[in-house]
XYZ file of C-alpha atoms in Angstrom:
644
model
C 159.239 142.625 34.743
C 160.595 145.272 32.413
C 159.635 148.805 33.376
C 160.633 150.242 29.984
C 160.547 148.667 26.515
C 162.497 150.402 23.745
C 161.123 149.724 20.254
C 163.353 150.494 17.261
C 161.252 151.881 14.433
C 163.964 151.575 11.782
C 165.516 148.149 12.356
C 167.511 146.262 14.949
C 169.285 147.681 17.967
C 173.045 147.423 17.749
C 175.464 145.866 20.214
C 176.606 149.392 21.051
C 173.058 150.299 22.121
C 172.887 147.281 24.396
C 176.348 147.956 25.833
C 175.483 151.591 26.603
C 172.347 150.553 28.482
C 174.119 147.696 30.244
C 176.683 150.097 31.674
C 173.873 152.098 33.284
C 171.480 149.354 34.411
C 173.713 146.249 34.724
C 173.594 143.217 32.469
C 170.839 141.375 34.363
C 168.481 144.337 33.874
C 168.870 144.665 30.087
C 167.583 142.185 27.489
C 167.536 142.477 23.708
C 164.721 140.873 21.787
C 162.501 141.353 18.784
C 158.844 141.651 17.936
C 156.957 141.390 14.640
C 153.282 142.176 14.262
C 151.203 141.671 11.146
C 147.615 141.067 10.102
C 146.646 137.718 8.623
C 143.596 137.696 6.386
C 142.488 134.643 4.427
C 145.762 132.986 5.499
C 147.832 135.760 3.861
C 149.816 138.677 5.242
C 152.241 141.386 4.162
C 155.500 141.477 6.117
C 158.083 144.107 5.159
C 156.396 144.513 1.734
C 156.563 140.759 1.098
C 153.399 138.725 0.512
C 153.374 135.693 2.820
C 150.991 132.732 3.010
C 150.408 130.656 6.154
C 148.791 127.401 7.130
C 147.193 126.810 10.549
C 147.765 130.437 11.567
C 144.477 132.144 12.558
C 143.271 135.264 10.802
C 143.746 138.499 12.722
C 146.680 140.288 14.305
C 149.593 137.911 14.927
C 152.510 138.883 17.143
C 155.839 137.066 17.043
C 158.506 137.507 19.743
C 162.114 136.727 18.822
C 164.924 135.776 21.189
C 168.524 134.788 20.571
C 168.282 132.308 23.413
C 167.842 128.577 22.920
C 164.821 128.078 25.172
C 162.204 129.969 27.273
C 164.184 129.224 30.445
C 167.002 131.526 29.262
C 164.800 134.635 29.009
C 165.591 136.875 31.983
C 163.145 139.769 31.449
C 159.359 139.277 31.507
C 160.167 135.737 32.562
C 158.255 133.135 30.575
C 156.538 130.816 33.043
C 154.067 127.928 32.979
C 156.216 126.376 30.251
C 154.732 123.218 28.736
C 157.049 121.302 26.384
C 155.680 118.982 23.698
C 157.234 115.913 22.138
C 158.390 117.042 18.657
C 160.583 114.055 17.773
C 158.398 113.378 14.731
C 158.621 116.936 13.394
C 159.677 117.361 9.736
C 163.387 117.847 9.084
C 164.378 121.489 9.044
C 161.337 122.650 11.017
C 161.977 125.568 13.343
C 160.592 125.152 16.857
C 158.156 127.837 18.040
C 156.152 128.280 21.221
C 152.660 129.757 21.559
C 151.161 131.929 24.266
C 148.950 129.836 26.559
C 145.380 129.572 25.321
C 142.815 132.032 26.719
C 139.328 133.213 25.848
C 141.019 135.366 23.212
C 143.959 133.240 22.062
C 143.342 129.808 20.484
C 144.574 126.462 21.734
C 146.795 124.321 19.491
C 147.534 120.620 19.352
C 150.847 119.366 20.666
C 153.399 119.355 17.851
C 151.141 121.451 15.598
C 152.762 122.133 12.217
C 152.692 125.641 10.751
C 153.939 126.515 7.282
C 155.109 129.762 5.709
C 155.453 130.337 1.995
C 156.546 133.481 0.227
C 158.351 134.692 -2.836
C 161.390 136.795 -1.986
C 163.030 139.040 -4.569
C 166.554 140.389 -4.215
C 168.348 142.942 -6.400
C 172.043 142.262 -7.115
C 174.777 144.066 -9.075
C 177.144 141.096 -9.192
C 176.714 137.446 -10.107
C 179.269 134.733 -9.334
C 179.546 131.581 -11.425
C 179.807 128.731 -8.865
C 181.730 126.514 -11.306
C 184.452 128.907 -12.487
C 184.309 131.480 -9.712
C 183.977 134.259 -12.297
C 182.141 137.355 -11.069
C 179.956 139.215 -13.511
C 178.692 142.776 -13.066
C 175.243 143.865 -14.119
C 171.692 144.372 -13.018
C 170.249 141.129 -11.638
C 167.064 140.108 -9.836
C 166.834 136.876 -7.868
C 163.360 135.428 -7.371
C 163.340 132.913 -4.495
C 160.271 130.884 -3.499
C 160.639 130.219 0.235
C 158.944 127.372 2.090
C 159.545 127.201 5.857
C 158.010 124.721 8.289
C 157.506 125.418 12.001
C 156.583 122.967 14.750
C 154.852 123.906 18.009
C 157.282 122.899 20.739
C 155.092 124.014 23.636
C 153.260 126.875 25.321
C 154.401 129.598 27.706
C 152.937 132.400 29.786
C 154.345 135.873 29.236
C 153.338 138.275 32.032
C 152.986 140.988 29.387
C 149.905 139.035 28.257
C 148.333 138.180 31.604
C 144.854 139.338 30.476
C 142.638 136.518 29.264
C 140.660 138.694 26.838
C 140.777 141.991 24.942
C 144.586 141.970 24.632
C 145.349 144.546 21.942
C 148.119 144.992 19.382
C 150.214 147.990 18.426
C 148.508 148.021 15.015
C 145.911 150.709 14.314
C 142.485 149.632 13.156
C 142.262 150.927 9.561
C 138.451 150.847 9.710
C 138.340 153.181 12.707
C 138.448 156.980 12.650
C 140.240 156.884 15.997
C 143.961 156.654 15.290
C 144.519 154.998 18.665
C 141.865 152.326 18.110
C 143.857 149.114 18.312
C 143.016 145.674 16.951
C 142.820 142.630 19.200
C 145.560 140.029 19.028
C 144.553 136.672 17.577
C 147.779 134.708 18.184
C 151.137 135.167 19.924
C 154.176 133.036 19.016
C 157.748 132.851 20.325
C 160.810 131.906 18.254
C 164.087 130.965 19.950
C 167.462 130.499 18.303
C 169.503 132.085 15.554
C 167.181 132.280 12.540
C 163.557 133.070 11.851
C 163.815 131.407 8.436
C 166.457 128.807 7.564
C 165.748 126.687 4.498
C 167.089 125.614 1.108
C 165.462 127.169 -1.974
C 165.788 127.373 -5.739
C 166.532 130.889 -6.966
C 165.755 132.104 -10.487
C 168.103 134.912 -11.539
C 167.161 137.242 -14.387
C 168.610 140.496 -15.675
C 171.482 141.754 -17.841
C 175.276 141.449 -17.748
C 177.412 144.563 -18.273
C 180.238 143.982 -20.795
C 181.849 147.358 -21.377
C 179.176 149.490 -23.022
C 177.101 146.447 -23.872
C 174.174 144.998 -21.881
C 173.787 141.267 -22.536
C 170.520 139.770 -21.284
C 170.467 136.505 -19.395
C 168.381 133.641 -20.852
C 164.620 134.174 -20.730
C 164.198 131.268 -18.349
C 166.861 132.789 -16.123
C 169.653 131.084 -14.263
C 168.546 128.454 -11.776
C 170.615 128.261 -8.623
C 170.252 126.267 -5.387
C 170.673 128.607 -2.439
C 170.284 128.793 1.315
C 167.807 131.359 2.636
C 168.408 132.440 6.197
C 167.010 135.441 8.052
C 169.179 135.932 11.150
C 167.331 136.863 14.327
C 169.989 139.522 14.986
C 168.564 141.544 12.091
C 165.122 141.573 13.764
C 166.018 142.375 17.386
C 164.111 145.642 17.483
C 163.344 145.691 21.225
C 165.326 146.236 24.401
C 163.690 145.389 27.737
C 164.887 147.338 30.771
C 164.099 146.522 34.385
C 164.854 149.543 36.543
C 166.876 148.852 39.696
C 164.786 148.904 42.872
C 164.660 152.111 44.847
C 163.292 152.712 48.304
C 161.142 155.680 47.230
C 158.722 153.869 44.926
C 156.577 150.799 44.390
C 155.111 149.561 41.115
C 152.392 152.031 40.031
C 152.807 153.710 43.404
C 153.832 157.225 44.404
C 157.060 158.195 42.661
C 157.050 155.297 40.180
C 156.007 157.279 37.096
C 158.473 160.046 37.919
C 161.250 157.463 38.216
C 160.349 155.914 34.852
C 160.152 159.294 33.100
C 163.527 160.322 34.503
C 165.111 157.172 33.126
C 163.453 157.573 29.720
C 164.989 161.043 29.475
C 168.368 159.644 30.527
C 168.138 156.886 27.904
C 167.460 159.426 25.156
C 170.650 161.283 26.013
C 172.585 158.068 26.433
C 171.726 156.551 23.050
C 171.826 159.785 21.043
C 175.290 160.703 22.321
C 176.951 157.291 22.405
C 175.607 155.325 19.474
C 174.187 157.755 16.939
C 175.554 160.439 14.665
C 175.224 164.046 15.712
C 172.582 164.690 13.048
C 170.362 161.856 14.206
C 168.055 162.318 17.136
C 167.570 159.213 19.245
C 163.826 159.801 19.498
C 163.573 159.528 15.726
C 164.463 155.844 15.627
C 162.938 154.353 18.762
C 159.920 154.647 21.024
C 159.912 154.118 24.788
C 156.952 152.131 26.111
C 156.076 151.768 29.791
C 153.785 149.360 31.603
C 151.036 151.966 31.166
C 151.224 151.197 27.427
C 150.782 147.473 28.041
C 147.132 146.437 27.921
C 147.343 143.728 30.575
C 149.031 145.906 33.183
C 147.106 149.067 32.341
C 143.726 147.319 32.505
C 144.682 145.462 35.695
C 145.836 148.724 37.278
C 142.619 150.491 36.296
C 140.392 147.581 37.328
C 142.043 147.112 40.704
C 141.946 150.885 41.236
C 138.172 150.837 40.820
C 137.854 148.001 43.312
C 140.098 149.895 45.741
C 138.001 153.081 45.433
C 134.837 151.127 46.211
C 136.686 149.551 49.131
C 137.515 152.958 50.602
C 133.846 153.973 50.562
C 132.708 150.696 52.090
C 135.401 150.922 54.759
C 134.158 154.353 55.879
C 130.490 153.303 55.873
C 131.031 150.030 57.729
C 133.418 151.704 60.148
C 130.868 154.385 60.980
C 128.057 151.901 61.621
C 130.340 149.568 63.559
C 131.224 152.414 65.905
C 127.512 153.123 66.408
C 126.865 149.490 67.344
C 129.825 149.368 69.722
C 128.818 152.612 71.407
C 125.277 151.312 71.952
C 126.521 148.000 73.298
C 128.936 149.495 75.808
C 126.427 152.093 76.975
C 123.857 149.365 77.537
C 126.397 147.227 79.427
C 127.166 150.015 81.872
C 123.468 150.778 82.398
C 122.864 147.123 83.261
C 125.767 147.258 85.734
C 124.352 150.212 87.702
C 123.774 148.111 90.808
C 127.240 146.565 90.757
C 128.877 149.966 90.241
C 126.918 151.274 93.224
C 128.166 148.375 95.384
C 131.775 148.964 94.314
C 131.512 152.663 95.151
C 130.025 151.794 98.538
C 132.917 149.405 99.249
C 135.386 152.232 98.652
C 136.590 151.561 95.140
C 137.605 154.720 93.316
C 135.747 155.760 90.130
C 138.982 155.383 88.113
C 139.433 151.796 89.287
C 135.829 150.951 88.471
C 136.072 152.510 85.005
C 139.365 150.679 84.407
C 137.557 147.363 84.953
C 135.128 148.106 82.133
C 137.876 149.540 79.954
C 139.731 146.242 80.332
C 136.557 144.364 79.397
C 136.095 146.537 76.292
C 139.781 146.180 75.392
C 139.750 142.381 75.600
C 136.532 142.114 73.603
C 137.804 144.485 70.925
C 141.141 142.672 70.682
C 139.403 139.323 70.218
C 137.070 140.791 67.615
C 139.966 142.506 65.860
C 141.966 139.275 65.679
C 139.008 137.480 64.137
C 138.421 140.371 61.750
C 142.016 140.193 60.547
C 141.699 136.577 59.432
C 138.222 137.188 58.018
C 139.654 140.099 56.029
C 142.428 137.900 54.661
C 139.795 135.396 53.572
C 137.785 138.094 51.784
C 140.945 139.382 50.095
C 141.692 135.862 48.900
C 138.174 135.557 47.467
C 138.583 138.828 45.561
C 142.003 137.693 44.288
C 140.584 134.406 43.029
C 137.907 136.287 41.111
C 140.540 138.544 39.557
C 142.010 135.343 38.130
C 138.938 134.994 35.928
C 140.192 138.028 33.998
C 143.953 137.853 34.540
C 146.571 135.163 34.938
C 148.181 136.186 38.216
C 151.092 134.868 40.267
C 150.348 132.788 43.383
C 148.519 134.679 46.110
C 151.032 136.381 48.393
C 150.678 135.665 52.101
C 152.242 139.033 52.932
C 149.557 141.700 53.183
C 150.078 145.291 54.301
C 148.722 145.795 57.819
C 148.353 149.575 57.527
C 144.628 149.570 56.715
C 143.890 146.960 59.347
C 145.662 148.890 62.103
C 144.044 152.191 61.068
C 140.552 150.663 61.145
C 141.184 148.725 64.326
C 142.684 151.765 66.063
C 139.637 153.914 65.244
C 137.233 151.283 66.582
C 139.367 150.685 69.680
C 139.661 154.384 70.516
C 135.920 154.920 69.967
C 135.053 151.918 72.148
C 137.341 152.923 74.999
C 136.232 156.553 74.799
C 132.541 155.596 74.921
C 133.185 153.261 77.848
C 135.137 155.905 79.760
C 132.518 158.632 79.165
C 129.587 156.402 80.142
C 131.482 155.121 83.172
C 132.391 158.625 84.253
C 128.743 159.716 84.127
C 127.627 156.766 86.254
C 130.383 156.957 88.861
C 129.558 160.619 89.500
C 126.116 159.627 90.782
C 125.339 158.667 94.350
C 125.288 154.885 95.060
C 121.704 155.160 96.330
C 120.580 156.624 92.992
C 122.382 153.882 91.090
C 120.679 151.160 93.147
C 117.256 152.435 92.121
C 115.842 151.543 88.681
C 116.660 154.038 85.974
C 113.847 156.563 85.656
C 111.928 155.925 82.416
C 111.959 158.710 79.907
C 108.764 160.684 79.768
C 106.770 160.847 76.585
C 106.700 163.995 74.471
C 104.373 165.389 71.901
C 105.226 164.501 68.332
C 104.753 166.603 65.216
C 101.732 164.533 64.127
C 99.791 165.904 67.102
C 99.942 169.266 65.361
C 97.988 167.743 62.458
C 94.563 166.931 63.938
C 93.315 165.529 60.635
C 95.775 162.624 61.017
C 96.261 162.421 64.789
C 92.558 162.256 65.678
C 92.037 159.306 63.357
C 94.800 157.215 64.943
C 93.862 154.543 67.469
C 95.317 154.621 70.973
C 97.970 151.978 70.249
C 99.296 153.899 67.254
C 99.312 157.164 69.176
C 101.307 155.422 71.886
C 103.661 153.972 69.286
C 104.325 157.338 67.639
C 105.207 158.860 71.012
C 107.452 155.947 71.959
C 109.364 156.157 68.672
C 110.690 159.588 69.536
C 110.894 159.010 73.296
C 114.312 157.418 72.832
C 115.586 159.891 70.265
C 119.249 158.774 70.123
C 118.249 155.158 69.596
C 115.742 156.275 66.974
C 118.420 158.313 65.206
C 120.973 155.486 65.307
C 118.456 153.013 63.895
C 117.418 155.366 61.093
C 121.028 156.107 60.155
C 122.062 152.456 60.277
C 119.096 151.225 58.227
C 119.568 154.080 55.747
C 123.232 153.209 55.263
C 122.534 149.495 54.907
C 119.738 150.200 52.399
C 122.097 152.447 50.443
C 124.706 149.676 50.406
C 122.129 147.128 49.258
C 121.034 149.466 46.463
C 124.645 150.092 45.385
C 125.479 146.381 45.485
C 122.416 145.472 43.432
C 123.146 148.277 40.945
C 126.709 147.055 40.341
C 125.476 143.471 40.134
C 122.847 144.577 37.618
C 125.535 146.185 35.429
C 127.738 143.095 35.579
C 125.070 140.440 35.002
C 122.470 142.067 32.786
C 124.443 144.797 31.015
C 127.666 142.792 30.535
C 129.788 145.512 32.155
C 132.538 144.952 34.693
C 133.810 141.477 35.490
C 133.857 138.648 37.982
C 135.746 140.682 40.580
C 133.026 143.343 40.357
C 130.385 140.645 40.814
C 132.234 139.348 43.862
C 132.474 142.825 45.365
C 128.744 143.308 44.739
C 127.906 140.055 46.514
C 130.206 140.971 49.421
C 128.461 144.346 49.687
C 125.043 142.678 49.758
C 126.086 140.099 52.362
C 127.671 142.633 54.683
C 124.847 145.124 54.185
C 122.443 142.375 55.264
C 124.600 141.553 58.286
C 124.913 145.247 59.072
C 121.176 145.807 58.965
C 120.517 142.664 60.978
C 123.142 143.311 63.678
C 122.233 146.963 64.170
C 118.490 146.366 64.263
C 118.883 143.332 66.518
C 121.215 145.124 68.935
C 119.148 148.280 69.252
C 115.859 146.380 69.509
C 117.329 144.047 72.110
C 118.443 147.061 74.151
C 114.986 148.581 73.755
C 113.283 145.434 75.067
C 115.715 145.059 77.985
C 115.179 148.640 79.139
C 111.394 148.385 78.899
C 110.758 145.037 80.571
C 108.736 146.669 83.393
C 106.635 148.495 80.803
C 105.988 145.308 78.821
C 105.288 143.334 81.999
C 102.700 145.945 82.955
C 100.923 145.413 79.627
C 100.875 141.666 80.289
C 99.378 142.192 83.741
C 96.706 144.386 82.186
C 95.658 141.440 80.014
C 97.370 142.145 76.692
C 97.894 139.034 74.569
C 101.353 137.975 73.376
C 100.770 139.278 69.854
C 99.590 142.622 71.223
C 102.627 142.970 73.495
C 104.987 141.997 70.669
C 103.196 144.380 68.328
C 103.817 147.166 70.856
C 107.541 146.845 70.073
C 107.222 145.669 66.461
C 105.335 148.767 65.366
C 108.140 150.964 66.634
C 110.742 148.857 64.808
C 108.818 148.890 61.535
C 108.166 152.640 61.646
C 111.807 153.417 62.443
C 113.093 151.028 59.773
C 110.676 152.442 57.186
C 111.969 155.936 57.850
C 115.526 154.622 57.493
C 114.644 152.924 54.174
C 113.078 156.152 52.845
C 116.286 158.036 53.606
C 118.361 155.121 52.299
C 117.009 155.313 48.733
C 118.339 158.845 47.944
C 121.501 158.059 49.906
C 121.889 154.938 47.765
C 121.501 157.066 44.617
C 124.404 159.247 45.736
C 126.478 156.158 46.531
C 125.660 154.673 43.102
C 126.664 157.929 41.407
C 130.009 157.834 43.182
C 130.569 154.149 42.388
C 129.651 154.614 38.720
C 131.963 157.600 38.437
C 134.823 155.686 40.009
C 134.264 152.631 37.812
C 133.639 154.711 34.648
C 130.545 152.728 33.723
C 126.888 152.595 34.578
C 124.335 155.331 35.260
C 121.317 155.926 37.476
C 118.843 155.776 34.543
C 120.498 152.543 33.402
C 119.691 150.698 36.636
C 117.005 148.070 36.053
C 113.589 148.785 37.570
C 113.612 145.696 39.774
C 116.690 146.980 41.640
C 114.671 149.913 43.008
C 111.996 147.474 44.195
C 114.298 144.764 45.493
C 116.545 147.016 47.623
C 113.811 148.246 50.038
C 112.181 144.795 50.056
C 115.442 143.205 51.229
C 115.760 145.809 53.996
C 112.200 145.043 55.102
C 112.951 141.307 55.078
C 116.025 141.858 57.276
C 113.886 143.811 59.766
C 111.172 141.142 59.835
C 113.782 138.460 60.565
C 114.973 140.472 63.567
C 111.478 140.819 64.967
C 110.831 137.100 64.580
C 114.066 136.240 66.404
C 113.267 138.587 69.305
C 109.643 137.538 69.763
C 110.572 134.869 72.301
C 112.337 137.453 74.467
C 109.206 139.605 74.591
C 106.649 136.900 75.351
C 108.939 135.156 77.898
C 109.280 138.203 80.155
C 108.782 137.226 83.802
C 106.095 139.600 85.079
C 106.833 139.046 88.773
C 110.579 139.612 88.479
C 110.183 142.636 86.215
C 107.682 144.387 88.468
C 109.540 143.871 91.771
C 110.605 147.116 93.395
C 114.321 147.436 94.125
C 114.735 148.975 97.595
């Protein structure tokens, strides 16, 4: 790809210009070409003050690239790929072969061997006229009127990476109907011409004017002088672009840190190079050319902006998911060690040191985290591939690269690994400090505490016993209550943000397929997040309270009543999390909309605000249904046995 495109505003670049740049950047990094851009309306256009008529050329802004090379394969900068060659053996004699940019939602498709025609009347002023028969040269004031007819045949299609967008590709032509001077028109067709001439045809010229004979001016015949002539417009006269690919440097990547500084440094160097080597002292180089970068190219600029928005959303999601993942892991490892109290007591009794015992569980946590991390790596690659495929709905991209930077993976994995090992070590240290006899006894249940509702007699006195018990139990395990509320709030916020972005993409026609994909990914993982967290914490809650639940069964409670004893706590905790999740989701939506530069809180459809909490409730209900069997299948005898 070219990092810099020089556009001559006064004509063609000279060989001296190309040589000066070649000496600095090497021959393989410098390419001279040309570009014409004009507006076709009702099959007519004005090119260099000449009225031109076309056939089979669509109305709108037409761009024509010119190359001195014989075929697309010879172009070394902005390499033309996906070349499809047509059979043009039946093309009219004298037709010039052209290629078209591959068809997209914006650019039309053409038939193989499509014939295009150009017709124009060219006028030339001359001060001499040569008689072809006698060779006599006459002086005077002459005007040659030449009707030009040129035929072109479509030899195939190509893909230029400068036009990788499939829609909204803009021209360099200002929209005359717009008050914004930088409002550009969309391209309607892109053609490529290879070879020596843009026009090469025979024509009949009509010459009129007067002949100077001393002080006398003798007019030519009224009908003029008819002459057969060859009309050729050399491509060398239209090569108004130079493409420059900057040599690779270790301190930058494309659109990365240092890239823009590198490009700007070279643009300044080019200005000095051309103004001193190829121009007169009175002529400033900046007066006859413009330097364009990839930021000025619609396809690259829009892709850079679009991918930047996706990346910003990714950073937020990474932090949120990372935080909740750590909460789940901490709960799991703490529960594991609590369940192993008896085994830890036996190991201490047999003389094992606390460090050796803790190391056993650290190894367990390490192996589990490594296995999970390995699976997460391949799952992440799969998600990245899905996002890449959806980018291809908007852009024509090169094949998906198998090489992916591992920096983000290792950062995320390292944080989770350190948190897991630290939680395991801290929990293990607390347990190994206790006496083996204390560890062999069941863990003392937490005592109930008064809740704030008890300070409101109007509400508390009207609650039945089971709801009073539930309200006390909710806050009896405060850390688990807090973790559930935070997790459900975050998952609800993610669901709301995902639905809001999806609403913008589907119903407000904002964004694109990649945005839709990200939204769906957010919704799926938010659902999994809510499900896993609620399931894990509820499962821990049931396991720690088996004796309590078994006691209720012995007292004659039915299965539904025992299950409801736990369900009510889950529903209350989840409801509190959902209530906090709505405002948190608003903040997340504000951030996402600001990053993506579209959408607003008032613009979110009403059903999004209803659907987000409903989905969170559905996730919670699914968890309770899955755990019902664990509650009703508790063995009363085993649970109530005293451990002595």
